[in-house]
Structure formats: structure tokens, C-alpha cells
Amino acid sequence: MVIGVLVQLVNYNTDKVFDYCVPSCLCSKIKLGMRVLVPFGKQVLEGFIVEINKNSHTDNIKEIIQLVDEVPVLNEELLLLGQWLKAKTLAPLISCYQVMLPRGLKAKKGTSITKKYESYISLVNNVDYDALHLNLPQRKIVNCFKDQKLILKKKLQEISVSSVKTLLEKGLLQEVVKEKYRYQLHDVKPVKYSLTLQQQQVVDEVLNKLSTNKTFLLYGVTGSGKTECYMEMIDGVLKKGKTAIVLVPEISLTPQMIERFYRRFGNQIAVFHSKLSDGEKYDEWRRIAKGEAKMVIGARSAIFAPFTNLGIIIIDEEHSSTYKQEKMPRYYTIDVAKARAKYHNCPLILGSATPSLESYSRAISPKKIYELLSLPNRINQKKLPKVTVVNMHNKKQVNNFWLSVELCEAIKHTLARKEQVILLLNRRGYATFVTCQNCGYVEKCPNCDITLTYHKTSNILRCHYCGYATKKINVCPKCGENSIVELGNGTQKIEELLKQQFTEARILRMDYDTTSSKKNAHETMIKSFANNEYDILLGTQMIAKGLDFANVTLVGVINADISLNIPDFRSSEITFQLLSQVSGRSGRKDKEGQVIIQTFNPDHYVIKYVQNHDYEGFYKEEMKIRKQLKYPPFCYLTYVKISGKDYNVVFTEAKKIRDYLQKYLAKNIIILGPSVGNVLRIKNIYYFGIILKCRDKKNLNLVLGDLISHYQNNKQIHLDIDFNPNHI
Ligand code: ADP
Ligand code: ZN
């Protein structure tokens, strides 16, 4: 028997199927999608079986070393999906398969993970236990089986180790070994609301179309009960014997969210996100593959969950930039979801309070590319919180540079009512840095062209691109003056200011520094805030999404402007989404909520629409700009990144590539560049970018595919192609 194997090397040159023959004793076990160990040149590698070709002759073909799996890790659908992913992203096929799998199941030598087992005990059929002469502990053990069939051996041994042993030896009990899964959720009480009329309509609309391949956009304001709707839809799907995938942005996969689903669906759920250990991921993935889990709730990569009979895919916060994979293969999760929904002929639900412009335009277009479902009101007609905008230019309103009189007053009153406050420090593309007040010198990374970020706790300056670190200096190396100061502002600084003003308040700070230290720091913090162990939650973007705290009635945005100023065509959209999201954390349950936004641009249209909770208004205004500048959704963007160590070589080749594209691409594709990116040099590598804009892809993938082939052996130049980039 001859099989075709795709080996683990991520390289365009080896990205093809190699033939191996299989010794006859293994032939009956071979299935597509299993991993095998094979000799490859002088190495021994793992690979996936992607072809089985029984009749080919076997002369001069190397033999496989061994099979890695008993059952395939890639099923038929995922094997096809990999090919689709390759065509879509132009990444090597092997990387398309690897990205679908958790580490322990990738074709990668030395990453195998072992299963864990646990012993259970059961009674033996046809034994009359009442008639037996048993001693007291033995009787006690047997009695345990009155209302349970299987009991953990460890539990019974607590009664008596020797009695368990004796009963087993006498054949009066039997041992059953079962696999033990590493990820465990704790028991919680189930909660189920009866849906509101509006929620019910949304759910029915989807349940009536379960066997169509439609994409729905569920546009519902924050707190309108979208998550409840998702659960009800899933319930309907599970009742039909089918399965479900629910995706949420990584950062909102908090215990709160997982618990909500667990309360409703218990052990039918699998959980999948980057904080799980490799062993936990391995187990959760296999629970899905074996059909033991009926639904998964997870971050981006859970879109590849190996269900064989999907009934629905739900993507919450569909506008979130985390749905784009930023490494090869640079896939966009919603595209993958569409491909899977098509394969399974099932609906795809995209949910958001602030849909991406792309999605909303599809939903309201006369072509009805998506079907629009709306939840315009909060549960029980609760009002959206009142939003106040504070002009930080107005000196009378400003307490100190960071906190306005108005925000401080509001915090004071909220604390007095024993309610909670969330404060957002918007710091996208923004950090504390040090500069010389005398000459303006700014310390930069010697490897990358960017400013170093100051970390106060450790008193070091760090490069956020390459990790380079150095001690903070006090004397300017350029002018020699003792006048180095910190500029910009971090959460630490604001925490200090808050502590000075609200001496009694218990303040919880959540940012990269405080959450990256321990494995579950993020989860633990959210739990303790939910338990009212803190009064003020101060944090970065990571606190804006998906959280549901009943006692939060004030949300303050310290600096709304920062993300408006980043040089990116999505900056307004990102800011609108962020401010709306975080505003939505206020007043979600019984109490009235308020929001205070501090800004230096009170007249900016983004701020105005956020203040009025006017997504449609924002949409219309932003679409005008996008149309004028020919940006998505009025075109597809593709970013071609050219990089290398030698500036001149990179620049010359980048110009050659531009000329090549101009010659071969369809004439209506706009070509911009080459130009330097936000950062010209990172880790001593220079970068140039070419932007392609088109309404219709025409021959784009074909021409770019040829370009990749042309450069695949070039050691000086690296090409990287990003379709639908998040940023340019
Ligand atoms: P969203 O996902 O749209 O932000 P959620 O599903 O989180 O909204 O609902 C907001 C709050 O309202 C949650 O605390 C939720 O438990 C509650 N809720 C949702 N649906 C109902 C309902 N039908 N009846 C009562 N409370 C509900
Ligand atoms: Zn650096």
C-alpha cells in the first residue's frame, strides 16, 4: 500500500505530498487524516496521511516508521477545509492543517500528550449481594451502589482500601478504567429565563431556518439579551441531535460567560481558549471528536472544532479584530465559519451591538446578503445609560490632567451608594515613555524604530515589539541635563491619582502588567470584582467586552481620543465600538446607569454618535468616508509585506514587485506603494508594504500565488500576504 504524506515542515518547497509505503501489518489501520512518523532525508518527521493509493507499485519508495494515531485527527471535512484555507490565504497547506489542531494533535515530533485515566468500580451482574456474607465495611461499599452504577475507586477506598481489594479479588466487584479529562467545570445551578417577545421572535426566525445555509446578523444593543438568544437557538439545535460552535473574543471568555453556558448545558459543553493547558486542549478537542461534547464555546481557533454534524455556528461580538488570525495562515474566522456552515448546510449567526461596517452593509443591502435580526431594546425596556461628554480642554472642568471634576463627583456619588465603577484607559497604540524636557530626546529601541515603553514597577524601558529592555536613565544621553521625565500615562499613574482622591475605595487595576503574571489572574480579578470585593475597576481595552456586572452603574472613559488618532482607516470604527462596548457595561440590571466620556475632541462625530447610542448614524457617516477613500466595505484590501535585512535590497525588490503587479493584475485593481509601514524596522528587519484595493478579486490570488513561488527560494526577501488585514 502506498500513501501520500504531507510532512510537518512549514516551507513552500516541501509543501507537497510525498509517497511512502506501508508494511502489510499496518494496512488495515491506515485512514486519511491520521498522523504517521516517516523518514525524510536524514530526519524523522511526522506528517498527515492525505492520500491513500492502494494500487501504486512500491519500488524505491521508503516505508513509514509507524502510525501515530488510532483514529484520524483530521476528518474528511477538515481535510477539505485545509485546501480551501490554502487557496484563500496562500499559506502552505501544512500550516493550514496545523492551525486547526491543538498542540498535542499537530503533526510535530515530540509534542505527543498522553491520555489520563481513572479507575471506577461497578457491581458484577448476576451476583446476589443480599445473600452474601460480608463484613461491615464490605457491606457499606456494596450499599453505595444503591443509586449509582459507577463509583470512583478512590471514593470507595475512603471506606476501606483492603475491602475494595478483597471484593475485587473475589470477583464481587469489577474495575472499569475510564479516560479522565483534565478540564473540569464546577457544578452550578441551572438558570433559564423565559424569553421576551422580541427575543423569541429572533430565536424562532433562526430555528425555522435550521436547515438552510443562511448568515444572520443579530444586531442587538448591549444588554439586549443576545447571549440568552444564542443559548435558546443552541437548545433547538441540540434537540435535533446536532452540534454547535459558539465563538467569543478571547478576552470575553471569562468564567462568567463559560458558567452561563455550563449552567444551561452542563457536560455537553467543551471549552476552548488559549489559557487552557496543552493537556486540557487535547482532551477537550477529543471529547468533541468522540461526540461526547455537543457544543464548544471558545475563542477563534474553536472554529475548527471537529464536529461532524454541525447545526449552527454563532460568532458573538462579530466585529472584534481578534477574529483575524495575525500569523500564517492569516485567516478570517468569519470566512472559515461560512465555509463550514456551507458544508454542513446550517445557519451562521453573527452577533454584535456594533457590527462591523462590512457586516451591517451586507445585512441592509437590497441584496440581503445577510438576514438582519434586531434587538433594539435592553431587557425589560431598561434604558441605555445616559452618556455625558466632558471637554478636557475646558480648564474649569478639569481636576488634574487625567480626571475631570465631573467624573470625580460621579465616582464619589456612586461609591456613596455602594455601587461599582468601571474606568477605561484607552491605550491602543499608546504607552508611557520617557523624554528629555530639555532637548526632547526620546529613548528608542536599538533594534526597532519605536519608542521604548516605561514600566514603573521594574523601572525599566521595554520594546513592545522585540522585548529589548534597559534600565531607565535620569540623565539625558544627548544633552547631559538631569531632566528625563515620564510622558504619557498608564493605568498605574491613574491608580495612584485615584487612591489619593478616594482613600477609602478598593481599586482593582487590570492591564497587561497585572494580568499576565499568573495563569488565571484575569479570571480571578473578574470574579472578585463581581463579588463586590472592589469598588473601582480600572483597566485597558480588556475590561470593555462581554462583562455583566449587576452593580456597575458608572462607566468612565479617561481618554476617549487615543484610538481616534492612530493612523488607520478603521480608527473611528474601532473607537466607536470600544466606547459603545464599555458604555454598555453600565446599568445592566435593575439600577440606572451612567457614562462619562472625557475627551479633547468633544465635537468629533464618533463621540457624538456614541453619546446618542446612534449606531446607524455613525454607520452612515463613516460609510461616506469609506466610499470617498475607497476603503472596505467598498473594496477588498490586500496587504503585501516585503521584508529583509538589507534596506536597499528590500526597497529595490519592493519596487520590482510593484511593477510586476502593475503588469499582471487586472487593470481595475488599485496598487499603492511600496511604502514603509507604521514601523520601518523591527528586530533589525526592514519592512515595506504594497496595498491592493479591488472590488472584485479577479486574478488576484493567481498572480500573488505566482509571486510567492518566485520568492520562495529567495533568502534575502520574505513575502507575506494578508487578505483583509486588520491594520495597514
Ligand atoms: P447581551 O449579550 O445582548 O449583552 P445578555 O444576554 O448578557 O445581553 O443579557 C443581559 C442581561 O439580561 C443578562 O444579565 C441576562 O442574564 C439578562 N437577561 C437576558 N434575557 C433575559 C430574559 N428573557 N429575562 C430576564 N433577564 C434576561
Ligand atoms: Zn525592539
PDB file of N, CA, C and O in Angstrom, residues 399-400 402-404 407-412 415 421-425 489-510 535-539 543 554 556 558 598:
ATOM      1  N   ASN A 399      -9.955  68.591  36.901  1.00  0.00           N
ATOM      2  CA  ASN A 399      -9.438  68.497  38.245  1.00  0.00           C
ATOM      3  C   ASN A 399      -7.919  68.426  38.228  1.00  0.00           C
ATOM      4  O   ASN A 399      -7.214  69.242  38.787  1.00  0.00           O
ATOM      5  N   ASN A 400      -7.408  67.426  37.564  1.00  0.00           N
ATOM      6  CA  ASN A 400      -5.995  67.366  37.228  1.00  0.00           C
ATOM      7  C   ASN A 400      -5.985  66.924  35.781  1.00  0.00           C
ATOM      8  O   ASN A 400      -7.036  66.784  35.167  1.00  0.00           O
ATOM      9  N   TRP A 402      -5.855  64.254  34.312  1.00  0.00           N
ATOM     10  CA  TRP A 402      -6.496  62.989  33.943  1.00  0.00           C
ATOM     11  C   TRP A 402      -7.926  62.816  34.415  1.00  0.00           C
ATOM     12  O   TRP A 402      -8.647  61.987  33.887  1.00  0.00           O
ATOM     13  N   LEU A 403      -8.310  63.559  35.431  1.00  0.00           N
ATOM     14  CA  LEU A 403      -9.648  63.326  35.975  1.00  0.00           C
ATOM     15  C   LEU A 403     -10.417  64.643  36.037  1.00  0.00           C
ATOM     16  O   LEU A 403      -9.958  65.606  36.646  1.00  0.00           O
ATOM     17  N   SER A 404     -11.585  64.675  35.430  1.00  0.00           N
ATOM     18  CA  SER A 404     -12.379  65.896  35.445  1.00  0.00           C
ATOM     19  C   SER A 404     -13.177  65.990  36.742  1.00  0.00           C
ATOM     20  O   SER A 404     -13.391  64.986  37.431  1.00  0.00           O
ATOM     21  N   LEU A 407     -16.267  63.719  36.526  1.00  0.00           N
ATOM     22  CA  LEU A 407     -16.050  62.288  36.740  1.00  0.00           C
ATOM     23  C   LEU A 407     -15.796  62.005  38.219  1.00  0.00           C
ATOM     24  O   LEU A 407     -16.342  61.055  38.790  1.00  0.00           O
ATOM     25  N   CYS A 408     -14.992  62.866  38.866  1.00  0.00           N
ATOM     26  CA  CYS A 408     -14.695  62.652  40.286  1.00  0.00           C
ATOM     27  C   CYS A 408     -15.963  62.717  41.132  1.00  0.00           C
ATOM     28  O   CYS A 408     -16.162  61.895  42.025  1.00  0.00           O
ATOM     29  N   GLU A 409     -16.816  63.695  40.822  1.00  0.00           N
ATOM     30  CA  GLU A 409     -18.087  63.816  41.560  1.00  0.00           C
ATOM     31  C   GLU A 409     -18.928  62.555  41.387  1.00  0.00           C
ATOM     32  O   GLU A 409     -19.474  62.016  42.342  1.00  0.00           O
ATOM     33  N   ALA A 410     -18.999  62.119  40.142  1.00  0.00           N
ATOM     34  CA  ALA A 410     -19.820  60.938  39.856  1.00  0.00           C
ATOM     35  C   ALA A 410     -19.275  59.707  40.577  1.00  0.00           C
ATOM     36  O   ALA A 410     -20.031  58.902  41.117  1.00  0.00           O
ATOM     37  N   ILE A 411     -17.955  59.579  40.601  1.00  0.00           N
ATOM     38  CA  ILE A 411     -17.352  58.440  41.304  1.00  0.00           C
ATOM     39  C   ILE A 411     -17.743  58.508  42.777  1.00  0.00           C
ATOM     40  O   ILE A 411     -18.172  57.531  43.384  1.00  0.00           O
ATOM     41  N   LYS A 412     -17.619  59.732  43.331  1.00  0.00           N
ATOM     42  CA  LYS A 412     -17.928  59.919  44.752  1.00  0.00           C
ATOM     43  C   LYS A 412     -19.355  59.468  45.061  1.00  0.00           C
ATOM     44  O   LYS A 412     -19.586  58.701  45.997  1.00  0.00           O
ATOM     45  N   LEU A 415     -19.832  55.636  44.724  1.00  0.00           N
ATOM     46  CA  LEU A 415     -19.260  54.911  45.860  1.00  0.00           C
ATOM     47  C   LEU A 415     -20.152  55.074  47.092  1.00  0.00           C
ATOM     48  O   LEU A 415     -20.350  54.123  47.859  1.00  0.00           O
ATOM     49  N   VAL A 421     -17.831  51.089  39.955  1.00  0.00           N
ATOM     50  CA  VAL A 421     -17.382  51.965  38.871  1.00  0.00           C
ATOM     51  C   VAL A 421     -16.411  51.202  37.973  1.00  0.00           C
ATOM     52  O   VAL A 421     -15.560  50.467  38.464  1.00  0.00           O
ATOM     53  N   ILE A 422     -16.558  51.374  36.677  1.00  0.00           N
ATOM     54  CA  ILE A 422     -15.553  50.876  35.737  1.00  0.00           C
ATOM     55  C   ILE A 422     -14.923  52.076  35.057  1.00  0.00           C
ATOM     56  O   ILE A 422     -15.626  52.968  34.578  1.00  0.00           O
ATOM     57  N   LEU A 423     -13.590  52.136  35.058  1.00  0.00           N
ATOM     58  CA  LEU A 423     -12.889  53.232  34.377  1.00  0.00           C
ATOM     59  C   LEU A 423     -12.014  52.651  33.276  1.00  0.00           C
ATOM     60  O   LEU A 423     -11.208  51.751  33.521  1.00  0.00           O
ATOM     61  N   LEU A 424     -12.195  53.167  32.083  1.00  0.00           N
ATOM     62  CA  LEU A 424     -11.417  52.671  30.947  1.00  0.00           C
ATOM     63  C   LEU A 424     -10.306  53.641  30.591  1.00  0.00           C
ATOM     64  O   LEU A 424     -10.546  54.830  30.381  1.00  0.00           O
ATOM     65  N   LEU A 425      -9.101  53.123  30.539  1.00  0.00           N
ATOM     66  CA  LEU A 425      -7.993  53.893  29.986  1.00  0.00           C
ATOM     67  C   LEU A 425      -7.743  53.347  28.590  1.00  0.00           C
ATOM     68  O   LEU A 425      -7.321  52.213  28.415  1.00  0.00           O
ATOM     69  N   ASN A 489       0.617  58.369  29.906  1.00  0.00           N
ATOM     70  CA  ASN A 489       0.129  57.981  31.207  1.00  0.00           C
ATOM     71  C   ASN A 489      -0.363  56.560  31.180  1.00  0.00           C
ATOM     72  O   ASN A 489      -0.982  56.124  30.246  1.00  0.00           O
ATOM     73  N   GLY A 490      -0.089  55.858  32.203  1.00  0.00           N
ATOM     74  CA  GLY A 490      -0.504  54.470  32.273  1.00  0.00           C
ATOM     75  C   GLY A 490      -1.537  54.284  33.357  1.00  0.00           C
ATOM     76  O   GLY A 490      -1.857  55.208  34.097  1.00  0.00           O
ATOM     77  N   THR A 491      -2.045  53.079  33.425  1.00  0.00           N
ATOM     78  CA  THR A 491      -3.036  52.750  34.447  1.00  0.00           C
ATOM     79  C   THR A 491      -2.462  52.921  35.857  1.00  0.00           C
ATOM     80  O   THR A 491      -3.175  53.310  36.764  1.00  0.00           O
ATOM     81  N   GLN A 492      -1.154  52.646  35.992  1.00  0.00           N
ATOM     82  CA  GLN A 492      -0.538  52.784  37.323  1.00  0.00           C
ATOM     83  C   GLN A 492      -0.658  54.197  37.852  1.00  0.00           C
ATOM     84  O   GLN A 492      -0.978  54.425  39.014  1.00  0.00           O
ATOM     85  N   LYS A 493      -0.363  55.146  36.949  1.00  0.00           N
ATOM     86  CA  LYS A 493      -0.390  56.546  37.337  1.00  0.00           C
ATOM     87  C   LYS A 493      -1.805  56.941  37.783  1.00  0.00           C
ATOM     88  O   LYS A 493      -1.989  57.610  38.801  1.00  0.00           O
ATOM     89  N   ILE A 494      -2.787  56.513  37.009  1.00  0.00           N
ATOM     90  CA  ILE A 494      -4.159  56.875  37.337  1.00  0.00           C
ATOM     91  C   ILE A 494      -4.608  56.181  38.620  1.00  0.00           C
ATOM     92  O   ILE A 494      -5.324  56.763  39.433  1.00  0.00           O
ATOM     93  N   GLU A 495      -4.128  54.973  38.810  1.00  0.00           N
ATOM     94  CA  GLU A 495      -4.439  54.267  40.054  1.00  0.00           C
ATOM     95  C   GLU A 495      -3.956  55.100  41.255  1.00  0.00           C
ATOM     96  O   GLU A 495      -4.678  55.283  42.231  1.00  0.00           O
ATOM     97  N   GLU A 496      -2.737  55.644  41.127  1.00  0.00           N
ATOM     98  CA  GLU A 496      -2.206  56.476  42.216  1.00  0.00           C
ATOM     99  C   GLU A 496      -3.100  57.692  42.462  1.00  0.00           C
ATOM    100  O   GLU A 496      -3.435  58.012  43.601  1.00  0.00           O
ATOM    101  N   LEU A 497      -3.475  58.362  41.373  1.00  0.00           N
ATOM    102  CA  LEU A 497      -4.324  59.550  41.496  1.00  0.00           C
ATOM    103  C   LEU A 497      -5.652  59.207  42.174  1.00  0.00           C
ATOM    104  O   LEU A 497      -6.137  59.945  43.029  1.00  0.00           O
ATOM    105  N   LEU A 498      -6.212  58.067  41.782  1.00  0.00           N
ATOM    106  CA  LEU A 498      -7.496  57.667  42.360  1.00  0.00           C
ATOM    107  C   LEU A 498      -7.358  57.370  43.847  1.00  0.00           C
ATOM    108  O   LEU A 498      -8.203  57.733  44.655  1.00  0.00           O
ATOM    109  N   LYS A 499      -6.240  56.724  44.190  1.00  0.00           N
ATOM    110  CA  LYS A 499      -6.015  56.387  45.597  1.00  0.00           C
ATOM    111  C   LYS A 499      -5.918  57.644  46.450  1.00  0.00           C
ATOM    112  O   LYS A 499      -6.387  57.673  47.578  1.00  0.00           O
ATOM    113  N   GLN A 500      -5.293  58.692  45.857  1.00  0.00           N
ATOM    114  CA  GLN A 500      -5.181  59.938  46.608  1.00  0.00           C
ATOM    115  C   GLN A 500      -6.551  60.572  46.831  1.00  0.00           C
ATOM    116  O   GLN A 500      -6.835  61.099  47.899  1.00  0.00           O
ATOM    117  N   GLN A 501      -7.403  60.497  45.799  1.00  0.00           N
ATOM    118  CA  GLN A 501      -8.702  61.165  45.905  1.00  0.00           C
ATOM    119  C   GLN A 501      -9.747  60.357  46.648  1.00  0.00           C
ATOM    120  O   GLN A 501     -10.598  60.911  47.316  1.00  0.00           O
ATOM    121  N   PHE A 502      -9.711  59.050  46.463  1.00  0.00           N
ATOM    122  CA  PHE A 502     -10.735  58.201  47.091  1.00  0.00           C
ATOM    123  C   PHE A 502     -10.032  57.223  48.022  1.00  0.00           C
ATOM    124  O   PHE A 502      -9.836  56.060  47.687  1.00  0.00           O
ATOM    125  N   THR A 503      -9.659  57.761  49.162  1.00  0.00           N
ATOM    126  CA  THR A 503      -8.793  56.990  50.049  1.00  0.00           C
ATOM    127  C   THR A 503      -9.445  55.692  50.537  1.00  0.00           C
ATOM    128  O   THR A 503      -8.765  54.734  50.840  1.00  0.00           O
ATOM    129  N   GLU A 504     -10.761  55.684  50.606  1.00  0.00           N
ATOM    130  CA  GLU A 504     -11.458  54.509  51.126  1.00  0.00           C
ATOM    131  C   GLU A 504     -11.707  53.448  50.049  1.00  0.00           C
ATOM    132  O   GLU A 504     -11.974  52.299  50.358  1.00  0.00           O
ATOM    133  N   ALA A 505     -11.671  53.879  48.804  1.00  0.00           N
ATOM    134  CA  ALA A 505     -12.117  52.973  47.734  1.00  0.00           C
ATOM    135  C   ALA A 505     -11.152  51.815  47.525  1.00  0.00           C
ATOM    136  O   ALA A 505      -9.936  51.963  47.630  1.00  0.00           O
ATOM    137  N   ARG A 506     -11.750  50.663  47.228  1.00  0.00           N
ATOM    138  CA  ARG A 506     -10.927  49.492  46.905  1.00  0.00           C
ATOM    139  C   ARG A 506     -10.800  49.443  45.382  1.00  0.00           C
ATOM    140  O   ARG A 506     -11.790  49.296  44.671  1.00  0.00           O
ATOM    141  N   ILE A 507      -9.569  49.612  44.919  1.00  0.00           N
ATOM    142  CA  ILE A 507      -9.349  49.776  43.477  1.00  0.00           C
ATOM    143  C   ILE A 507      -8.681  48.536  42.889  1.00  0.00           C
ATOM    144  O   ILE A 507      -7.689  48.034  43.423  1.00  0.00           O
ATOM    145  N   LEU A 508      -9.237  48.042  41.805  1.00  0.00           N
ATOM    146  CA  LEU A 508      -8.666  46.893  41.116  1.00  0.00           C
ATOM    147  C   LEU A 508      -8.154  47.353  39.762  1.00  0.00           C
ATOM    148  O   LEU A 508      -8.900  47.909  38.966  1.00  0.00           O
ATOM    149  N   ARG A 509      -6.870  47.124  39.517  1.00  0.00           N
ATOM    150  CA  ARG A 509      -6.291  47.538  38.238  1.00  0.00           C
ATOM    151  C   ARG A 509      -6.092  46.324  37.341  1.00  0.00           C
ATOM    152  O   ARG A 509      -5.503  45.338  37.749  1.00  0.00           O
ATOM    153  N   MET A 510      -6.631  46.407  36.136  1.00  0.00           N
ATOM    154  CA  MET A 510      -6.458  45.306  35.181  1.00  0.00           C
ATOM    155  C   MET A 510      -5.830  45.828  33.914  1.00  0.00           C
ATOM    156  O   MET A 510      -6.422  46.600  33.174  1.00  0.00           O
ATOM    157  N   ASP A 535     -14.389  48.326  44.557  1.00  0.00           N
ATOM    158  CA  ASP A 535     -15.355  49.373  44.202  1.00  0.00           C
ATOM    159  C   ASP A 535     -15.114  49.914  42.803  1.00  0.00           C
ATOM    160  O   ASP A 535     -16.030  50.284  42.096  1.00  0.00           O
ATOM    161  N   ILE A 536     -13.833  50.005  42.443  1.00  0.00           N
ATOM    162  CA  ILE A 536     -13.487  50.594  41.147  1.00  0.00           C
ATOM    163  C   ILE A 536     -12.644  49.602  40.356  1.00  0.00           C
ATOM    164  O   ILE A 536     -11.659  49.069  40.874  1.00  0.00           O
ATOM    165  N   LEU A 537     -13.054  49.350  39.133  1.00  0.00           N
ATOM    166  CA  LEU A 537     -12.243  48.535  38.230  1.00  0.00           C
ATOM    167  C   LEU A 537     -11.643  49.475  37.197  1.00  0.00           C
ATOM    168  O   LEU A 537     -12.361  50.116  36.431  1.00  0.00           O
ATOM    169  N   LEU A 538     -10.307  49.568  37.227  1.00  0.00           N
ATOM    170  CA  LEU A 538      -9.603  50.455  36.301  1.00  0.00           C
ATOM    171  C   LEU A 538      -8.844  49.581  35.323  1.00  0.00           C
ATOM    172  O   LEU A 538      -8.070  48.719  35.750  1.00  0.00           O
ATOM    173  N   GLY A 539      -9.056  49.769  34.047  1.00  0.00           N
ATOM    174  CA  GLY A 539      -8.350  48.878  33.134  1.00  0.00           C
ATOM    175  C   GLY A 539      -8.298  49.375  31.713  1.00  0.00           C
ATOM    176  O   GLY A 539      -8.862  50.410  31.360  1.00  0.00           O
ATOM    177  N   ILE A 543     -11.193  45.317  29.642  1.00  0.00           N
ATOM    178  CA  ILE A 543     -12.370  45.324  30.516  1.00  0.00           C
ATOM    179  C   ILE A 543     -13.632  45.753  29.778  1.00  0.00           C
ATOM    180  O   ILE A 543     -14.707  45.802  30.346  1.00  0.00           O
ATOM    181  N   LEU A 554     -21.674  53.196  36.992  1.00  0.00           N
ATOM    182  CA  LEU A 554     -20.920  54.297  36.388  1.00  0.00           C
ATOM    183  C   LEU A 554     -19.758  53.736  35.569  1.00  0.00           C
ATOM    184  O   LEU A 554     -18.975  52.929  36.072  1.00  0.00           O
ATOM    185  N   GLY A 556     -16.601  55.285  33.332  1.00  0.00           N
ATOM    186  CA  GLY A 556     -15.892  56.498  32.953  1.00  0.00           C
ATOM    187  C   GLY A 556     -14.834  56.148  31.914  1.00  0.00           C
ATOM    188  O   GLY A 556     -14.129  55.155  32.053  1.00  0.00           O
ATOM    189  N   ILE A 558     -11.470  57.564  30.481  1.00  0.00           N
ATOM    190  CA  ILE A 558     -10.499  58.582  30.866  1.00  0.00           C
ATOM    191  C   ILE A 558     -10.047  59.394  29.659  1.00  0.00           C
ATOM    192  O   ILE A 558      -9.953  60.600  29.712  1.00  0.00           O
ATOM    193  N   GLN A 598     -14.475  61.427  28.814  1.00  0.00           N
ATOM    194  CA  GLN A 598     -13.568  62.582  28.799  1.00  0.00           C
ATOM    195  C   GLN A 598     -12.845  62.613  27.461  1.00  0.00           C
ATOM    196  O   GLN A 598     -12.306  61.595  27.018  1.00  0.00           O
TER     197      GLN A 598
END
